[in-house]
Amino acid sequence: MVAESCIRIKGGTPLRGTVAISGAKNAILPIMAAALMSKGRCELQEVPQLQDVLVMCEVLRHLGATVTSQGNSLVIDAGQATTAEVSSDLMRRMRASNLVLGPLLARFGRVRLFHPGGCSIGSRPMDLHVKGLGKMGAVFEERFGYYQVEATRLQGAEIHLDFPSVGATENLMMAACLAKGTTVIRNAAKEPEIVDLQNFLNSMGAKVRGAGLDVIRIEGVDELHDCQHTIIPDRIEAGTFMIGAAMTGGDIRLTNVIPEHLEPIMAKLREVGVGIIDEGDSIRVFAQQAHQAVNLKTMPYPGFPTDMQPQLMALMTISEGTSIITESIFENRFKHVDELRRMGADIRLEGRVAIVKGVPRLSGAVVEATDLRAGAALILAGLSAENGTTVEKIFHVDRGYERLVEKFSSLGAKIERIPGG
């Protein structure tokens, strides 16, 4: 058996210096999917070089689009795209591949889509996507692991989401751009990535307004044209580095950030006792006192993001007192708990609630990244732990963090990637 790559860390070194945050993973993927609706060239800047982005490039090429990249620039030309079916192999490799559903249905009137894959952090059903697109005239038939979807032309509709699902909001927004008439999405997701998608769609000639609020209105147009767009910074990557500074007793500055997007994270870290200074186009984060345990419940934006729950739990393992962490979004997002326990963490689970009692320090161990954000949490734990830590199955981390090892290393961390044999 061929050994997989892993990350080795020798903890105990405070992070110091400046790090630039990459473009947002959760923004670039729906924007790449939306480019399928344009018959011109879409030029994207600040595109993070991630495994998920590479898979989405494969999806677009499979559908007939031309995709070229150079550094952090990406050009997508879907003018010659003709296929409306994504292979089961590509769908299984990434959850966000389901975001091509709305764009393909709007452009071609038909889609054949296999059930998507991605991190197994909990149930993420397609029912809200199906229900919303159904109101717009789409007919779904589920067969042997895939959806066959058809709609002569989507019609504008009033849609009320039972839950402010990010994926459903994005799929419905995109589909509505080429629908006939006006679509209103109520109880829409409010994440900054939704606003970035609206800005991209409007730069192609769409008529979307209200992103970031409860209600989004889309007036359908006949076609979309070429455009240029710059991806917003990744608030989850920024939050991960902020917690890294806190856990190691460090002092770092984050550049290429939008502080407003980080307010839920900064508010909780200030409650912990972390020093944070908003410098406008950058943020300084530093450890200033003993960290205090805090209670946390993940919520849709502008609440505390579920994608930051594992990282904050890592911080709580070495904070004074007992914290109660409630995961309200994904039912299986506590897989990192057993791995943190290997490092000496004191954590007890009761359903969707984790009770974390702070310990003086963690000890290095061999642990496994069970999903993307769990991997980030274990790396943070390793940076603060005594002795050495090895994090295995880091392909999960590569899905969502650009050059993470190199960035931590530039801040003084003793961290290295060990290639598989």
CSV table of C-alpha atoms in Angstrom, one decimal:
chain,number,residue,atom,x,y,z
A,1,MET,CA,0.0,0.0,0.0
A,2,VAL,CA,1.3,3.5,-0.9
A,3,ALA,CA,1.6,5.8,2.1
A,4,GLU,CA,-0.3,9.0,2.0
A,5,SER,CA,1.1,12.4,2.7
A,6,CYS,CA,0.9,13.7,6.2
A,7,ILE,CA,1.8,16.9,8.2
A,8,ARG,CA,4.3,16.8,11.0
A,9,ILE,CA,4.3,19.6,13.6
A,10,LYS,CA,6.6,20.4,16.6
A,11,GLY,CA,4.5,22.5,18.8
A,12,GLY,CA,5.3,25.3,21.2
A,13,THR,CA,6.4,28.1,18.8
A,14,PRO,CA,4.4,31.4,18.9
A,15,LEU,CA,3.2,32.5,15.5
A,16,ARG,CA,4.5,35.9,14.5
A,17,GLY,CA,4.5,37.9,11.3
A,18,THR,CA,2.1,38.7,8.5
A,19,VAL,CA,0.0,36.4,6.4
A,20,ALA,CA,-2.2,37.1,3.3
A,21,ILE,CA,-5.6,35.4,3.2
A,22,SER,CA,-6.6,33.6,0.0
A,23,GLY,CA,-9.8,33.9,-1.9
A,24,ALA,CA,-12.8,32.2,-0.4
A,25,LYS,CA,-13.4,28.5,-1.2
A,26,ASN,CA,-17.1,28.9,-0.5
A,27,ALA,CA,-17.3,31.8,-2.9
A,28,ILE,CA,-15.3,30.5,-5.9
A,29,LEU,CA,-17.1,27.2,-6.3
A,30,PRO,CA,-20.7,28.6,-6.9
A,31,ILE,CA,-19.2,31.4,-9.0
A,32,MET,CA,-17.4,28.8,-11.2
A,33,ALA,CA,-20.7,27.0,-11.6
A,34,ALA,CA,-22.5,30.2,-12.5
A,35,ALA,CA,-20.1,30.8,-15.3
A,36,LEU,CA,-21.8,28.0,-17.1
A,37,MET,CA,-24.7,30.3,-17.9
A,38,SER,CA,-22.5,32.8,-19.7
A,39,LYS,CA,-21.8,32.5,-23.4
A,40,GLY,CA,-18.7,34.7,-23.0
A,41,ARG,CA,-15.5,34.6,-21.1
A,42,CYS,CA,-15.5,35.0,-17.3
A,43,GLU,CA,-12.2,36.1,-15.9
A,44,LEU,CA,-11.7,35.5,-12.2
A,45,GLN,CA,-9.0,36.9,-9.9
A,46,GLU,CA,-7.9,35.8,-6.4
A,47,VAL,CA,-8.8,32.2,-7.1
A,48,PRO,CA,-7.4,29.9,-4.4
A,49,GLN,CA,-5.4,26.9,-5.6
A,50,LEU,CA,-7.4,24.2,-3.9
A,51,GLN,CA,-8.2,20.6,-4.6
A,52,ASP,CA,-12.0,21.5,-4.7
A,53,VAL,CA,-11.3,24.2,-7.3
A,54,LEU,CA,-9.3,21.6,-9.4
A,55,VAL,CA,-12.2,19.2,-9.3
A,56,MET,CA,-14.7,22.0,-10.3
A,57,CYS,CA,-12.4,22.8,-13.2
A,58,GLU,CA,-12.7,19.1,-14.3
A,59,VAL,CA,-16.5,19.3,-13.9
A,60,LEU,CA,-16.7,22.4,-16.2
A,61,ARG,CA,-14.4,20.8,-18.8
A,62,HIS,CA,-16.5,17.7,-18.7
A,63,LEU,CA,-19.5,19.8,-19.5
A,64,GLY,CA,-17.7,21.3,-22.5
A,65,ALA,CA,-16.4,24.6,-21.1
A,66,THR,CA,-12.8,25.8,-21.7
A,67,VAL,CA,-11.0,26.5,-18.5
A,68,THR,CA,-7.5,28.0,-18.3
A,69,SER,CA,-5.6,29.1,-15.2
A,70,GLN,CA,-2.4,31.0,-14.4
A,71,GLY,CA,-1.5,31.5,-10.8
A,72,ASN,CA,-4.5,32.8,-9.0
A,73,SER,CA,-6.3,33.8,-12.2
A,74,LEU,CA,-8.9,31.6,-13.9
A,75,VAL,CA,-10.7,32.1,-17.2
A,76,ILE,CA,-13.9,30.1,-18.0
A,77,ASP,CA,-15.4,30.1,-21.4
A,78,ALA,CA,-18.6,28.1,-21.5
A,79,GLY,CA,-19.8,29.3,-24.9
A,80,GLN,CA,-19.4,25.9,-26.4
A,81,ALA,CA,-20.7,23.9,-23.5
A,82,THR,CA,-23.3,21.4,-24.7
A,83,THR,CA,-23.4,18.6,-22.1
A,84,ALA,CA,-25.8,18.7,-19.2
A,85,GLU,CA,-24.7,15.5,-17.3
A,86,VAL,CA,-21.9,15.3,-14.7
A,87,SER,CA,-20.3,11.9,-14.2
A,88,SER,CA,-20.8,10.0,-11.0
A,89,ASP,CA,-17.0,10.0,-10.3
A,90,LEU,CA,-16.8,13.8,-10.4
A,91,MET,CA,-20.0,14.2,-8.3
A,92,ARG,CA,-18.7,11.9,-5.6
A,93,ARG,CA,-15.4,13.8,-5.3
A,94,MET,CA,-17.0,17.1,-4.2
A,95,ARG,CA,-20.2,18.1,-2.5
A,96,ALA,CA,-20.3,21.5,-4.2
A,97,SER,CA,-20.6,19.8,-7.6
A,98,ASN,CA,-24.4,20.0,-7.1
A,99,LEU,CA,-24.1,23.7,-7.7
A,100,VAL,CA,-24.1,23.1,-11.5
A,101,LEU,CA,-27.8,22.0,-11.2
A,102,GLY,CA,-29.3,25.4,-11.3
A,103,PRO,CA,-27.1,26.8,-14.0
A,104,LEU,CA,-27.4,23.8,-16.3
A,105,LEU,CA,-31.1,23.6,-15.9
A,106,ALA,CA,-31.5,27.3,-16.7
A,107,ARG,CA,-29.3,27.1,-19.8
A,108,PHE,CA,-30.2,23.7,-21.3
A,109,GLY,CA,-33.5,22.9,-19.8
A,110,ARG,CA,-32.3,19.5,-18.6
A,111,VAL,CA,-29.8,18.0,-16.2
A,112,ARG,CA,-28.7,14.5,-15.2
A,113,LEU,CA,-27.0,14.7,-11.9
A,114,PHE,CA,-25.7,12.0,-9.6
A,115,HIS,CA,-25.8,12.4,-5.8
A,116,PRO,CA,-22.9,14.5,-4.6
A,117,GLY,CA,-20.1,13.6,-2.2
A,118,GLY,CA,-17.7,15.7,-0.1
A,119,CYS,CA,-17.0,15.6,3.7
A,120,SER,CA,-19.2,13.2,5.7
A,121,ILE,CA,-20.1,15.8,8.4
A,122,GLY,CA,-23.8,15.2,8.3
A,123,SER,CA,-26.9,15.1,6.2
A,124,ARG,CA,-27.1,17.7,3.5
A,125,PRO,CA,-30.2,16.7,1.5
A,126,MET,CA,-31.2,18.2,-1.8
A,127,ASP,CA,-34.8,18.6,-0.8
A,128,LEU,CA,-34.7,22.4,-0.6
A,129,HIS,CA,-33.1,22.6,-4.1
A,130,VAL,CA,-35.7,20.2,-5.5
A,131,LYS,CA,-38.7,22.0,-3.9
A,132,GLY,CA,-37.5,25.4,-5.0
A,133,LEU,CA,-36.7,24.5,-8.5
A,134,GLY,CA,-40.0,22.5,-8.7
A,135,LYS,CA,-41.9,25.8,-8.0
A,136,MET,CA,-40.0,27.2,-11.0
A,137,GLY,CA,-41.3,24.5,-13.2
A,138,ALA,CA,-38.6,21.8,-13.0
A,139,VAL,CA,-39.7,18.2,-13.0
A,140,PHE,CA,-37.5,15.8,-11.0
A,141,GLU,CA,-37.3,12.1,-11.4
A,142,GLU,CA,-34.9,10.2,-9.0
A,143,ARG,CA,-33.4,7.0,-10.4
A,144,PHE,CA,-30.8,4.6,-9.1
A,145,GLY,CA,-28.6,7.3,-7.5
A,146,TYR,CA,-29.1,10.2,-9.8
A,147,TYR,CA,-31.6,12.9,-10.6
A,148,GLN,CA,-33.1,13.4,-14.1
A,149,VAL,CA,-34.4,17.0,-14.2
A,150,GLU,CA,-36.2,18.8,-17.0
A,151,ALA,CA,-37.8,22.2,-17.6
A,152,THR,CA,-38.6,23.7,-21.0
A,153,ARG,CA,-38.0,27.2,-19.5
A,154,LEU,CA,-37.9,28.0,-15.8
A,155,GLN,CA,-40.6,30.4,-14.6
A,156,GLY,CA,-40.2,33.0,-11.9
A,157,ALA,CA,-41.7,32.0,-8.6
A,158,GLU,CA,-42.2,32.9,-4.9
A,159,ILE,CA,-40.0,30.5,-2.9
A,160,HIS,CA,-39.8,30.3,0.9
A,161,LEU,CA,-37.0,28.2,2.2
A,162,ASP,CA,-37.7,26.1,5.3
A,163,PHE,CA,-34.1,26.7,6.3
A,164,PRO,CA,-31.6,29.4,5.1
A,165,SER,CA,-29.6,26.8,3.2
A,166,VAL,CA,-26.5,28.3,1.5
A,167,GLY,CA,-26.4,25.7,-1.3
A,168,ALA,CA,-30.2,26.0,-2.1
A,169,THR,CA,-30.1,29.8,-2.0
A,170,GLU,CA,-27.2,29.8,-4.5
A,171,ASN,CA,-28.7,27.2,-6.8
A,172,LEU,CA,-32.1,29.0,-6.9
A,173,MET,CA,-30.4,32.4,-7.4
A,174,MET,CA,-28.4,31.1,-10.4
A,175,ALA,CA,-31.4,29.3,-12.0
A,176,ALA,CA,-33.6,32.4,-11.6
A,177,CYS,CA,-31.2,34.6,-13.6
A,178,LEU,CA,-32.4,33.0,-16.9
A,179,ALA,CA,-35.9,32.2,-15.8
A,180,LYS,CA,-38.9,34.0,-17.3
A,181,GLY,CA,-40.3,36.6,-14.9
A,182,THR,CA,-39.3,37.5,-11.3
A,183,THR,CA,-38.3,35.1,-8.6
A,184,VAL,CA,-38.4,35.9,-4.9
A,185,ILE,CA,-36.4,33.8,-2.4
A,186,ARG,CA,-37.5,34.3,1.2
A,187,ASN,CA,-35.6,33.1,4.3
A,188,ALA,CA,-32.5,33.2,2.1
A,189,ALA,CA,-29.0,32.5,3.4
A,190,LYS,CA,-27.2,35.7,4.2
A,191,GLU,CA,-23.5,34.6,4.1
A,192,PRO,CA,-21.0,37.0,2.5
A,193,GLU,CA,-20.4,34.3,-0.2
A,194,ILE,CA,-24.0,34.8,-1.3
A,195,VAL,CA,-23.3,38.6,-1.8
A,196,ASP,CA,-20.2,37.7,-3.8
A,197,LEU,CA,-22.3,35.5,-6.0
A,198,GLN,CA,-24.8,38.2,-6.6
A,199,ASN,CA,-22.1,40.6,-7.5
A,200,PHE,CA,-20.7,38.1,-10.0
A,201,LEU,CA,-24.1,37.4,-11.6
A,202,ASN,CA,-24.8,41.1,-11.9
A,203,SER,CA,-21.5,41.6,-13.6
A,204,MET,CA,-22.6,39.1,-16.3
A,205,GLY,CA,-25.8,41.1,-16.8
A,206,ALA,CA,-28.2,39.4,-14.3
A,207,LYS,CA,-30.6,41.5,-12.2
A,208,VAL,CA,-30.3,40.2,-8.6
A,209,ARG,CA,-30.8,42.3,-5.5
A,210,GLY,CA,-31.1,41.7,-1.8
A,211,ALA,CA,-28.3,39.3,-1.2
A,212,GLY,CA,-27.2,39.5,2.4
A,213,LEU,CA,-30.8,40.1,3.5
A,214,ASP,CA,-33.7,37.7,4.2
A,215,VAL,CA,-35.3,38.3,0.8
A,216,ILE,CA,-33.5,38.1,-2.6
A,217,ARG,CA,-35.3,39.2,-5.8
A,218,ILE,CA,-34.2,38.1,-9.2
A,219,GLU,CA,-35.6,39.4,-12.5
A,220,GLY,CA,-34.9,36.9,-15.3
A,221,VAL,CA,-33.0,38.0,-18.4
A,222,ASP,CA,-32.5,36.3,-21.8
A,223,GLU,CA,-28.8,35.8,-21.7
A,224,LEU,CA,-25.6,36.6,-19.7
A,225,HIS,CA,-22.4,37.9,-21.1
A,226,ASP,CA,-18.6,37.9,-20.3
A,227,CYS,CA,-17.3,39.6,-17.2
A,228,GLN,CA,-14.4,40.1,-14.8
A,229,HIS,CA,-14.6,39.5,-11.0
A,230,THR,CA,-12.4,39.3,-8.0
A,231,ILE,CA,-13.2,36.6,-5.3
A,232,ILE,CA,-13.7,37.9,-1.7
A,233,PRO,CA,-11.2,36.7,1.0
A,234,ASP,CA,-11.8,33.5,2.9
A,235,ARG,CA,-13.3,34.3,6.3
A,236,ILE,CA,-12.8,30.7,7.5
A,237,GLU,CA,-9.1,30.7,6.6
A,238,ALA,CA,-8.8,34.0,8.4
A,239,GLY,CA,-10.5,32.7,11.5
A,240,THR,CA,-8.3,29.6,11.5
A,241,PHE,CA,-5.1,31.8,11.5
A,242,MET,CA,-6.6,34.0,14.3
A,243,ILE,CA,-7.1,30.9,16.5
A,244,GLY,CA,-3.6,29.8,15.6
A,245,ALA,CA,-2.2,33.0,17.0
A,246,ALA,CA,-4.3,32.6,20.2
A,247,MET,CA,-3.4,29.0,20.8
A,248,THR,CA,0.4,29.5,20.4
A,249,GLY,CA,0.6,32.8,22.3
A,250,GLY,CA,1.5,34.6,19.1
A,251,ASP,CA,1.0,38.0,17.5
A,252,ILE,CA,0.1,38.1,13.7
A,253,ARG,CA,-1.4,40.4,11.2
A,254,LEU,CA,-3.9,39.2,8.6
A,255,THR,CA,-4.0,41.0,5.2
A,256,ASN,CA,-6.5,40.7,2.4
A,257,VAL,CA,-9.5,40.5,4.8
A,258,ILE,CA,-12.9,42.1,5.1
A,259,PRO,CA,-13.3,42.7,8.9
A,260,GLU,CA,-17.1,42.9,8.6
A,261,HIS,CA,-17.2,39.3,7.4
A,262,LEU,CA,-15.3,38.2,10.5
A,263,GLU,CA,-17.4,39.9,13.2
A,264,PRO,CA,-19.0,36.7,14.5
A,265,ILE,CA,-15.6,35.1,14.9
A,266,MET,CA,-13.9,38.2,16.3
A,267,ALA,CA,-16.7,38.7,18.9
A,268,LYS,CA,-16.3,35.2,20.2
A,269,LEU,CA,-12.5,35.4,20.3
A,270,ARG,CA,-12.7,38.7,22.2
A,271,GLU,CA,-14.9,37.0,24.7
A,272,VAL,CA,-12.2,34.3,25.1
A,273,GLY,CA,-9.7,37.1,25.8
A,274,VAL,CA,-7.9,37.3,22.5
A,275,GLY,CA,-6.5,40.7,21.5
A,276,ILE,CA,-7.9,41.8,18.1
A,277,ILE,CA,-7.3,45.2,16.5
A,278,ASP,CA,-9.3,46.0,13.3
A,279,GLU,CA,-6.9,48.1,11.1
A,280,GLY,CA,-9.3,48.6,8.2
A,281,ASP,CA,-7.6,46.6,5.5
A,282,SER,CA,-5.9,44.2,7.9
A,283,ILE,CA,-6.4,42.7,11.4
A,284,ARG,CA,-3.9,42.2,14.2
A,285,VAL,CA,-4.5,39.2,16.5
A,286,PHE,CA,-2.5,38.5,19.6
A,287,ALA,CA,-2.6,36.6,22.9
A,288,GLN,CA,-2.9,39.0,25.8
A,289,GLN,CA,-4.1,36.9,28.8
A,290,ALA,CA,-5.1,33.4,29.9
A,291,HIS,CA,-8.0,32.2,27.6
A,292,GLN,CA,-11.4,31.8,29.2
A,293,ALA,CA,-13.8,29.1,28.3
A,294,VAL,CA,-16.9,30.3,26.4
A,295,ASN,CA,-20.2,28.7,25.3
A,296,LEU,CA,-21.0,28.5,21.6
A,297,LYS,CA,-23.8,27.5,19.3
A,298,THR,CA,-23.3,27.4,15.6
A,299,MET,CA,-25.9,29.3,13.6
A,300,PRO,CA,-26.5,30.5,10.0
A,301,TYR,CA,-24.7,33.8,9.2
A,302,PRO,CA,-24.4,36.2,11.0
A,303,GLY,CA,-24.2,33.6,13.7
A,304,PHE,CA,-21.0,31.7,14.5
A,305,PRO,CA,-20.1,29.6,11.5
A,306,THR,CA,-20.2,25.8,11.7
A,307,ASP,CA,-17.0,25.8,9.6
A,308,MET,CA,-15.2,27.4,12.6
A,309,GLN,CA,-16.6,25.1,15.3
A,310,PRO,CA,-13.8,22.5,15.3
A,311,GLN,CA,-11.1,25.2,15.4
A,312,LEU,CA,-12.7,27.0,18.3
A,313,MET,CA,-13.1,23.7,20.1
A,314,ALA,CA,-9.3,23.2,19.7
A,315,LEU,CA,-8.8,26.5,21.5
A,316,MET,CA,-11.3,25.6,24.2
A,317,THR,CA,-9.3,22.4,25.1
A,318,ILE,CA,-6.6,24.7,26.6
A,319,SER,CA,-8.8,27.5,27.9
A,320,GLU,CA,-9.6,28.0,31.6
A,321,GLY,CA,-12.9,26.6,32.7
A,322,THR,CA,-15.6,24.5,30.9
A,323,SER,CA,-17.2,25.4,27.6
A,324,ILE,CA,-20.4,24.0,26.1
A,325,ILE,CA,-20.4,23.8,22.3
A,326,THR,CA,-23.7,23.1,20.5
A,327,GLU,CA,-23.6,22.1,16.8
A,328,SER,CA,-26.9,23.0,15.3
A,329,ILE,CA,-26.1,22.7,11.6
A,330,PHE,CA,-24.5,19.3,10.9
A,331,GLU,CA,-25.2,16.3,13.1
A,332,ASN,CA,-21.9,14.6,12.5
A,333,ARG,CA,-19.5,17.5,13.0
A,334,PHE,CA,-17.9,16.2,16.1
A,335,LYS,CA,-15.6,13.6,14.5
A,336,HIS,CA,-12.5,15.6,15.6
A,337,VAL,CA,-13.4,15.0,19.2
A,338,ASP,CA,-11.8,11.5,19.4
A,339,GLU,CA,-8.7,12.8,17.7
A,340,LEU,CA,-8.4,15.8,20.2
A,341,ARG,CA,-8.8,13.3,23.0
A,342,ARG,CA,-5.8,11.4,21.7
A,343,MET,CA,-3.9,14.6,22.4
A,344,GLY,CA,-5.1,14.9,26.0
A,345,ALA,CA,-8.2,17.0,25.6
A,346,ASP,CA,-11.1,16.5,28.1
A,347,ILE,CA,-14.3,16.4,26.0
A,348,ARG,CA,-17.6,14.7,26.7
A,349,LEU,CA,-20.3,14.4,24.0
A,350,GLU,CA,-24.1,14.4,24.6
A,351,GLY,CA,-25.7,14.3,21.2
A,352,ARG,CA,-25.1,17.5,19.4
A,353,VAL,CA,-23.5,19.1,22.5
A,354,ALA,CA,-19.8,18.9,23.5
A,355,ILE,CA,-18.7,19.7,27.0
A,356,VAL,CA,-15.0,20.8,26.9
A,357,LYS,CA,-13.0,21.1,30.1
A,358,GLY,CA,-9.8,23.0,29.6
A,359,VAL,CA,-6.5,21.3,30.4
A,360,PRO,CA,-3.1,23.0,30.9
A,361,ARG,CA,-1.7,21.7,27.7
A,362,LEU,CA,-2.1,19.2,24.9
A,363,SER,CA,0.4,16.4,24.1
A,364,GLY,CA,1.5,15.5,20.5
A,365,ALA,CA,0.1,12.4,19.0
A,366,VAL,CA,-0.7,10.7,15.6
A,367,VAL,CA,-4.2,11.9,14.6
A,368,GLU,CA,-6.4,11.7,11.5
A,369,ALA,CA,-8.1,14.5,9.6
A,370,THR,CA,-11.6,13.1,9.4
A,371,ASP,CA,-12.9,16.1,7.3
A,372,LEU,CA,-11.7,19.5,6.1
A,373,ARG,CA,-12.3,21.7,9.2
A,374,ALA,CA,-11.4,18.8,11.6
A,375,GLY,CA,-8.0,18.7,9.9
A,376,ALA,CA,-7.5,22.4,10.5
A,377,ALA,CA,-8.4,22.0,14.2
A,378,LEU,CA,-5.9,19.2,14.6
A,379,ILE,CA,-3.2,21.2,13.0
A,380,LEU,CA,-4.0,24.1,15.4
A,381,ALA,CA,-3.9,21.7,18.3
A,382,GLY,CA,-0.5,20.4,17.1
A,383,LEU,CA,0.9,23.9,16.9
A,384,SER,CA,0.2,24.4,20.6
A,385,ALA,CA,1.0,20.9,21.9
A,386,GLU,CA,4.0,19.5,23.6
A,387,ASN,CA,6.3,17.3,21.5
A,388,GLY,CA,5.5,16.3,18.0
A,389,THR,CA,2.1,15.8,16.2
A,390,THR,CA,1.5,13.9,13.0
A,391,VAL,CA,-1.8,14.7,11.1
A,392,GLU,CA,-2.8,12.0,8.6
A,393,LYS,CA,-5.3,12.1,5.7
A,394,ILE,CA,-4.5,15.7,4.9
A,395,PHE,CA,-6.1,15.5,1.5
A,396,HIS,CA,-9.2,16.8,3.3
A,397,VAL,CA,-7.2,19.9,4.3
A,398,ASP,CA,-6.0,20.4,0.8
A,399,ARG,CA,-9.6,20.7,-0.3
A,400,GLY,CA,-10.1,24.0,1.5
A,401,TYR,CA,-6.8,25.6,2.5
A,402,GLU,CA,-4.3,27.1,0.0
A,403,ARG,CA,-0.6,26.5,1.0
A,404,LEU,CA,-1.5,26.1,4.6
A,405,VAL,CA,1.8,24.5,5.6
A,406,GLU,CA,3.8,27.2,3.8
A,407,LYS,CA,1.8,30.0,5.4
A,408,PHE,CA,2.1,28.6,9.0
A,409,SER,CA,5.8,28.0,8.3
A,410,SER,CA,6.2,31.7,7.3
A,411,LEU,CA,4.9,32.7,10.7
A,412,GLY,CA,7.6,30.6,12.5
A,413,ALA,CA,5.7,27.4,13.0
A,414,LYS,CA,7.8,24.2,12.9
A,415,ILE,CA,5.6,22.4,10.4
A,416,GLU,CA,6.3,20.3,7.3
A,417,ARG,CA,4.4,18.2,4.8
A,418,ILE,CA,5.8,14.7,4.5
A,419,PRO,CA,5.1,13.3,1.0
A,420,GLY,CA,3.6,9.9,0.6
A,421,GLY,CA,5.9,7.0,-0.4
